[in-house]
PDB file of C-alpha atoms and ligand atoms in Angstrom:
ATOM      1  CA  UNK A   1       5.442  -5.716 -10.522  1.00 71.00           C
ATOM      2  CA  UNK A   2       6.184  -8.229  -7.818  1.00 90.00           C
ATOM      3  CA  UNK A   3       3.210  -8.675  -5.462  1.00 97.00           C
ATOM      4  CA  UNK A   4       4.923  -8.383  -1.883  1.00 98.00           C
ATOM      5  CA  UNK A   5       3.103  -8.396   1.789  1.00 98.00           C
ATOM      6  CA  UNK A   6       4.559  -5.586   4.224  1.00 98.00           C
ATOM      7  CA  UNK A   7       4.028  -5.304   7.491  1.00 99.00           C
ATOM      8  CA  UNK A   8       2.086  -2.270   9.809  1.00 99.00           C
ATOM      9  CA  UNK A   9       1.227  -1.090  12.971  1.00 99.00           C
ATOM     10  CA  UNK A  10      -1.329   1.379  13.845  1.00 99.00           C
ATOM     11  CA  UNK A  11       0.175   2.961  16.680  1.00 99.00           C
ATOM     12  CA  UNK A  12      -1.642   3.784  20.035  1.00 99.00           C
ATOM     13  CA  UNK A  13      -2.133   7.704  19.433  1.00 99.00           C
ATOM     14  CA  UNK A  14      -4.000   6.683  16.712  1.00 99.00           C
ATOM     15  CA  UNK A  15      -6.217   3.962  17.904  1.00 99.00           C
ATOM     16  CA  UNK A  16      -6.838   6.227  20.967  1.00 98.00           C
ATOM     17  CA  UNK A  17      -7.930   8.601  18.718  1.00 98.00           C
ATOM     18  CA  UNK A  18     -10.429   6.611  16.857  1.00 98.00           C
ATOM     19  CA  UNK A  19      -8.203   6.734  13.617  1.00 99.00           C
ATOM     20  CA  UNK A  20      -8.291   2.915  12.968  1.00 98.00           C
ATOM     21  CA  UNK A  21     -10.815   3.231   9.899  1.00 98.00           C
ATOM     22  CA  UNK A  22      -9.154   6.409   8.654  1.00 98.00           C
ATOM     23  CA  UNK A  23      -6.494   4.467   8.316  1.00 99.00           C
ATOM     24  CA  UNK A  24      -7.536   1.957   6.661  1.00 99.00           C
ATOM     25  CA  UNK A  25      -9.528   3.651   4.033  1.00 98.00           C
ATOM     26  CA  UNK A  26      -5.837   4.965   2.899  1.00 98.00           C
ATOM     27  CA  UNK A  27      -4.527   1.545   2.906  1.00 98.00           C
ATOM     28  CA  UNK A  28      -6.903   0.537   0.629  1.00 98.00           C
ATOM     29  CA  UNK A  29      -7.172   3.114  -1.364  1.00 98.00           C
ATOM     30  CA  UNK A  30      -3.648   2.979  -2.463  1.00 98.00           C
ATOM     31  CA  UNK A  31      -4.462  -0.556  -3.347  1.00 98.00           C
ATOM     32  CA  UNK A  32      -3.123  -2.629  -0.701  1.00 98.00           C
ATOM     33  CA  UNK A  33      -5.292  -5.479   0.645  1.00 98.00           C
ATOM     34  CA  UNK A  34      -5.313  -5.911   4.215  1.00 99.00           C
ATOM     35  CA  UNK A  35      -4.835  -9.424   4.406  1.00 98.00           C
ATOM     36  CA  UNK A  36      -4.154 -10.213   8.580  1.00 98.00           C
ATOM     37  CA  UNK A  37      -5.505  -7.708  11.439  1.00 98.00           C
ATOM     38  CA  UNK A  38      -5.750  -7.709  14.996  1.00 98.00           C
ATOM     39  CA  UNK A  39      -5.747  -5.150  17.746  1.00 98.00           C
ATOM     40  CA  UNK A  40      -3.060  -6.510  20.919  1.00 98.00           C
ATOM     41  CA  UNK A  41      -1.695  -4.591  23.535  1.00 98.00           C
ATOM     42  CA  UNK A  42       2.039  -5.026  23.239  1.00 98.00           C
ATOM     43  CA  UNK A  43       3.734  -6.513  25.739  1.00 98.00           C
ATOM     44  CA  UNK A  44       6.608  -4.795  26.875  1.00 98.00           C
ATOM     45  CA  UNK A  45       8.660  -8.069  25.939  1.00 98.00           C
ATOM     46  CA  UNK A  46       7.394  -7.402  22.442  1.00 98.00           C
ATOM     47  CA  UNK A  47       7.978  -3.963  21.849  1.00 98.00           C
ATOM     48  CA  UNK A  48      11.528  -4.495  23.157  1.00 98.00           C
ATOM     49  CA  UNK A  49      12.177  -6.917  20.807  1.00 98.00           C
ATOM     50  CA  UNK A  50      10.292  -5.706  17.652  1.00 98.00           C
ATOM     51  CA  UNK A  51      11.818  -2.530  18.151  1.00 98.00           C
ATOM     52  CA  UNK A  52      15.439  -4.532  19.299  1.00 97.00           C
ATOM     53  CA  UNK A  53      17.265  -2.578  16.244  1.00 97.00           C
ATOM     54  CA  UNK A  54      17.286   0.646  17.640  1.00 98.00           C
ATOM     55  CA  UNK A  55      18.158  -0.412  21.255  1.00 98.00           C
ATOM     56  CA  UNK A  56      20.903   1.962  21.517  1.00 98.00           C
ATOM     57  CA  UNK A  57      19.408   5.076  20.396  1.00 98.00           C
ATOM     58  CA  UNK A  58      18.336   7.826  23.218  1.00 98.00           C
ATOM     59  CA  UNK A  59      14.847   7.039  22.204  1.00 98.00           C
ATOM     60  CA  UNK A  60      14.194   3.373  23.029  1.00 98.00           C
ATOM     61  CA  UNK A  61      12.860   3.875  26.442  1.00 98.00           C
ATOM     62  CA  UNK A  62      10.225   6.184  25.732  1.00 98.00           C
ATOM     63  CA  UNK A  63       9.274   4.435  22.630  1.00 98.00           C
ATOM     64  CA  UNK A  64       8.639   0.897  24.070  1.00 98.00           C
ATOM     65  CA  UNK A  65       6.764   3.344  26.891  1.00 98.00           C
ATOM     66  CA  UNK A  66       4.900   4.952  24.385  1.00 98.00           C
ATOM     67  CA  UNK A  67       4.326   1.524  22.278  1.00 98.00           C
ATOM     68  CA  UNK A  68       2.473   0.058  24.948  1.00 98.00           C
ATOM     69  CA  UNK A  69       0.481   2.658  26.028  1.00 98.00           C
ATOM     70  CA  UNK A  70      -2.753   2.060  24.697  1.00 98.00           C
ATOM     71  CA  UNK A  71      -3.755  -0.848  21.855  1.00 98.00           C
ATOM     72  CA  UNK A  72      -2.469  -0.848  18.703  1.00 99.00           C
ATOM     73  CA  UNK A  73      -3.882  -2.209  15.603  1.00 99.00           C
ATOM     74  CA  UNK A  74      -0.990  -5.144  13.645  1.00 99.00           C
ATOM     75  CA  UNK A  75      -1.143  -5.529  10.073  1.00 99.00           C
ATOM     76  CA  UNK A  76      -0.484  -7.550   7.254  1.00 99.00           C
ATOM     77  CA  UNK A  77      -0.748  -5.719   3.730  1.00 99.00           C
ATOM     78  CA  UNK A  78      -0.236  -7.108   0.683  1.00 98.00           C
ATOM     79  CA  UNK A  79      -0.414  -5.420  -2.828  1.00 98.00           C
ATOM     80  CA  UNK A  80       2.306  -4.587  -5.726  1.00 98.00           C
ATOM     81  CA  UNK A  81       5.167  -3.427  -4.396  1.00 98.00           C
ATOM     82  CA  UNK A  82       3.897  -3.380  -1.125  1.00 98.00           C
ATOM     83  CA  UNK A  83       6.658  -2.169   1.046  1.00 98.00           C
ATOM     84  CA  UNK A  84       7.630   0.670  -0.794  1.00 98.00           C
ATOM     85  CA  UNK A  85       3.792   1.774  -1.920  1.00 98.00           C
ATOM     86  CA  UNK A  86       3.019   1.608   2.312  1.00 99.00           C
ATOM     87  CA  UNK A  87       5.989   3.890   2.905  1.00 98.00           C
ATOM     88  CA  UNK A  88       4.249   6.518   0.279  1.00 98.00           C
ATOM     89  CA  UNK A  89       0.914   6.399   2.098  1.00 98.00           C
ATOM     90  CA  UNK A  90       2.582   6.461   5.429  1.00 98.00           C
ATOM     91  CA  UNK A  91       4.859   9.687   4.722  1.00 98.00           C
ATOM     92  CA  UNK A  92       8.338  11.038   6.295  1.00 98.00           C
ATOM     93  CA  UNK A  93       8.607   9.450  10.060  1.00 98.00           C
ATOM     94  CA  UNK A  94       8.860  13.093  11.410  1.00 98.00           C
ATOM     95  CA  UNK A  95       5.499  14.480  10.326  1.00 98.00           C
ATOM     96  CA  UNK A  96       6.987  17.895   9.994  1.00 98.00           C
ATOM     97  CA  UNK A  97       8.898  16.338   7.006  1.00 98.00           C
ATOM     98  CA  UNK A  98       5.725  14.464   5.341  1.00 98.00           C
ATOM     99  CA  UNK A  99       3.606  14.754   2.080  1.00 98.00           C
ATOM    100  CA  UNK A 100       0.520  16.471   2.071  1.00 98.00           C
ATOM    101  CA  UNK A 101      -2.120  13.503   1.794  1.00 98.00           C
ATOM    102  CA  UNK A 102      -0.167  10.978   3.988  1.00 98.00           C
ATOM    103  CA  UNK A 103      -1.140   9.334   7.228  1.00 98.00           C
ATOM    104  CA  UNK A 104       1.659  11.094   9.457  1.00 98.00           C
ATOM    105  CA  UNK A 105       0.725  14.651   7.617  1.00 98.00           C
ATOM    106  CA  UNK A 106      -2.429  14.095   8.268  1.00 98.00           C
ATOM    107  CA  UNK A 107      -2.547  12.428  11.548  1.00 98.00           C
ATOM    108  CA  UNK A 108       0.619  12.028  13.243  1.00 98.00           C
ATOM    109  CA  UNK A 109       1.455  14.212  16.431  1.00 98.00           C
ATOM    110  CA  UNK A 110       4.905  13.648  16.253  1.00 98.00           C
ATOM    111  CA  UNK A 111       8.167  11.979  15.528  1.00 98.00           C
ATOM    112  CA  UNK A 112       7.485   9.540  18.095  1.00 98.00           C
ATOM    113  CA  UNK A 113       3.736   9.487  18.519  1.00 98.00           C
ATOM    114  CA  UNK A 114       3.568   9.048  14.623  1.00 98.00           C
ATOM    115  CA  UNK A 115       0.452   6.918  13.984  1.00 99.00           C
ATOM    116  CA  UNK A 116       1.940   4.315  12.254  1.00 99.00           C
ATOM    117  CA  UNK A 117       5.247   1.750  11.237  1.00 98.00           C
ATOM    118  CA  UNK A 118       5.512  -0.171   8.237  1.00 98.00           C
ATOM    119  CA  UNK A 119       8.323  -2.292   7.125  1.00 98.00           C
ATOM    120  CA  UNK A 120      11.525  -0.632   5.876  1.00 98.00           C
ATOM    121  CA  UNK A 121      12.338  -4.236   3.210  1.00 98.00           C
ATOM    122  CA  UNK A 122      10.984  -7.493   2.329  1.00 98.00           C
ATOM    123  CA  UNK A 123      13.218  -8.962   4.507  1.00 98.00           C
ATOM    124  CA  UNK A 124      12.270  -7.126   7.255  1.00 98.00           C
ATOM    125  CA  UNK A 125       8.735  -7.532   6.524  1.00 98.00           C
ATOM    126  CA  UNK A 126       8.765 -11.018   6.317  1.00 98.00           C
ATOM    127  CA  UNK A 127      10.758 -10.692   9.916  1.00 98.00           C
ATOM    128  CA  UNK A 128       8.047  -8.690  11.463  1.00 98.00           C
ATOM    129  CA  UNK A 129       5.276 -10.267   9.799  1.00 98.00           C
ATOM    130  CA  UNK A 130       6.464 -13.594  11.635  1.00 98.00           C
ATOM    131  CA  UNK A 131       7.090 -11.783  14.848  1.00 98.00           C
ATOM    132  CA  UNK A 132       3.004 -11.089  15.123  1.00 98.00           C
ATOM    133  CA  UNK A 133       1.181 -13.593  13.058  1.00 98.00           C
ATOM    134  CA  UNK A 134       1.006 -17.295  12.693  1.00 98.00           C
ATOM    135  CA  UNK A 135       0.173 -18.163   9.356  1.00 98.00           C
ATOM    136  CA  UNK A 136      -3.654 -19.520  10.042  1.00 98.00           C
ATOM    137  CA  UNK A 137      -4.054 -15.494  10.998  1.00 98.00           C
ATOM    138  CA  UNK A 138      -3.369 -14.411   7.296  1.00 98.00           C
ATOM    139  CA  UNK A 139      -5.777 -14.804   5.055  1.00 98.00           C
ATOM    140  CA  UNK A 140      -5.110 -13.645   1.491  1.00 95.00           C
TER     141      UNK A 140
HETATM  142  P1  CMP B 201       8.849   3.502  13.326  1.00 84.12           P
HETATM  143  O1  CMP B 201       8.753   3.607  11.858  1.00 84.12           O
HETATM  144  O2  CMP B 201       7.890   2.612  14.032  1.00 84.12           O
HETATM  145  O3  CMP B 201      10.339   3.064  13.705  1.00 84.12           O
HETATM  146  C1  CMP B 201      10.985   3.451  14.889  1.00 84.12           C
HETATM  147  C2  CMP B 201      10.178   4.408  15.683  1.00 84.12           C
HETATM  148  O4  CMP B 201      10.920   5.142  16.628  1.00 84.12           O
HETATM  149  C3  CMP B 201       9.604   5.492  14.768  1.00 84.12           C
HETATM  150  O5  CMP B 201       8.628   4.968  13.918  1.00 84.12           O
HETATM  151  C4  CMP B 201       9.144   6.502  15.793  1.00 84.12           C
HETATM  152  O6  CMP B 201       7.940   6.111  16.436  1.00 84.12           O
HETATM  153  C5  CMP B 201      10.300   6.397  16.771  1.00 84.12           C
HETATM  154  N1  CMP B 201      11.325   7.400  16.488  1.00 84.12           N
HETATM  155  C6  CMP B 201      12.124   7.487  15.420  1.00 84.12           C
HETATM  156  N2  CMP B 201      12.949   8.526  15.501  1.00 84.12           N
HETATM  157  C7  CMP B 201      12.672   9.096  16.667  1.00 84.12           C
HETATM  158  C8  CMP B 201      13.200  10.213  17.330  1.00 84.12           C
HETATM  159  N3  CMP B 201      14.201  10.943  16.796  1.00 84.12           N
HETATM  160  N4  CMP B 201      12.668  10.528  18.514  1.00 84.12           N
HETATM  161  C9  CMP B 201      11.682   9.763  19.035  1.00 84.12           C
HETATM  162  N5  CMP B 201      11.150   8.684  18.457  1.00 84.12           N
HETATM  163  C10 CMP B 201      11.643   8.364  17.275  1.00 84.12           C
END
């Protein structure tokens, strides 16, 4: 299996909550490596862009609101089949609709306020990745 980087972002209910290391102790234990970390406060600038895709959608508003409300932890994970293994631990983005045993079941308040975003492709990945890290920030 291909080894792949994804890209994450532990969102501000959960940092605001203290659930950075819970977190992380699921990232690993799936087997991912966290190979690039740092803990911003997004700029509305940034959020507007990064989340530029869904500009249209009746949501946008309050989620660049709600994206830079409070720090949020950005990630770079890298592991087999990393994109696709992060979107296991992270569950359904409406927590109603999530796994037992996955970060949004477990810690997500809701649709919006969902603890965490990971890369939905490579491509995309490697798009967000660049969006948040220079390369000297990676370390694998
Ligand atoms: P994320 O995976 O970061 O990608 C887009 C984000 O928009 C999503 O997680 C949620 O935080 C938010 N989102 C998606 N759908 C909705 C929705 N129906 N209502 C409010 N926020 C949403």
């Amino acid at each position: 299996m291909a080894v792949e980087r994804t890209f994450s972002i532990i969102k501000p209910d959960a940092t605001k909550r203290n659930l950075t290391g819970a977190i992380n102790q699921k990232i690993e234990a799936a087997g991912l490596r966290i190979i690039g970390q740092k803990r911003i406060k997004m700029s509305k600038t940034q959020a507007e862009g990064f989340y530029g895709v869904h500009k249209e959608r009746p949501f946008f508003g309050s989620l660049v609101t709600f994206m830079t409300s409070g720090p949020v932890v950005v990630q770079v994970l890298q592991g087999d089949n990393a994109v696709a293994k992060y979107r296991e631990v992270m569950g359904a983005t409406d927590p109603a609709k999530a796994n037992a045993g996955t970060i949004r079941k477990e810690f997500a308040e809701s649709i919006e306020a969902n603890s965490v975003h990971g890369s939905d492709s490579p491509e995309n990945a490697k798009i967000e990745i660049d969006f948040f890290f220079k390369p000297e920030e990676i370390v694998d």
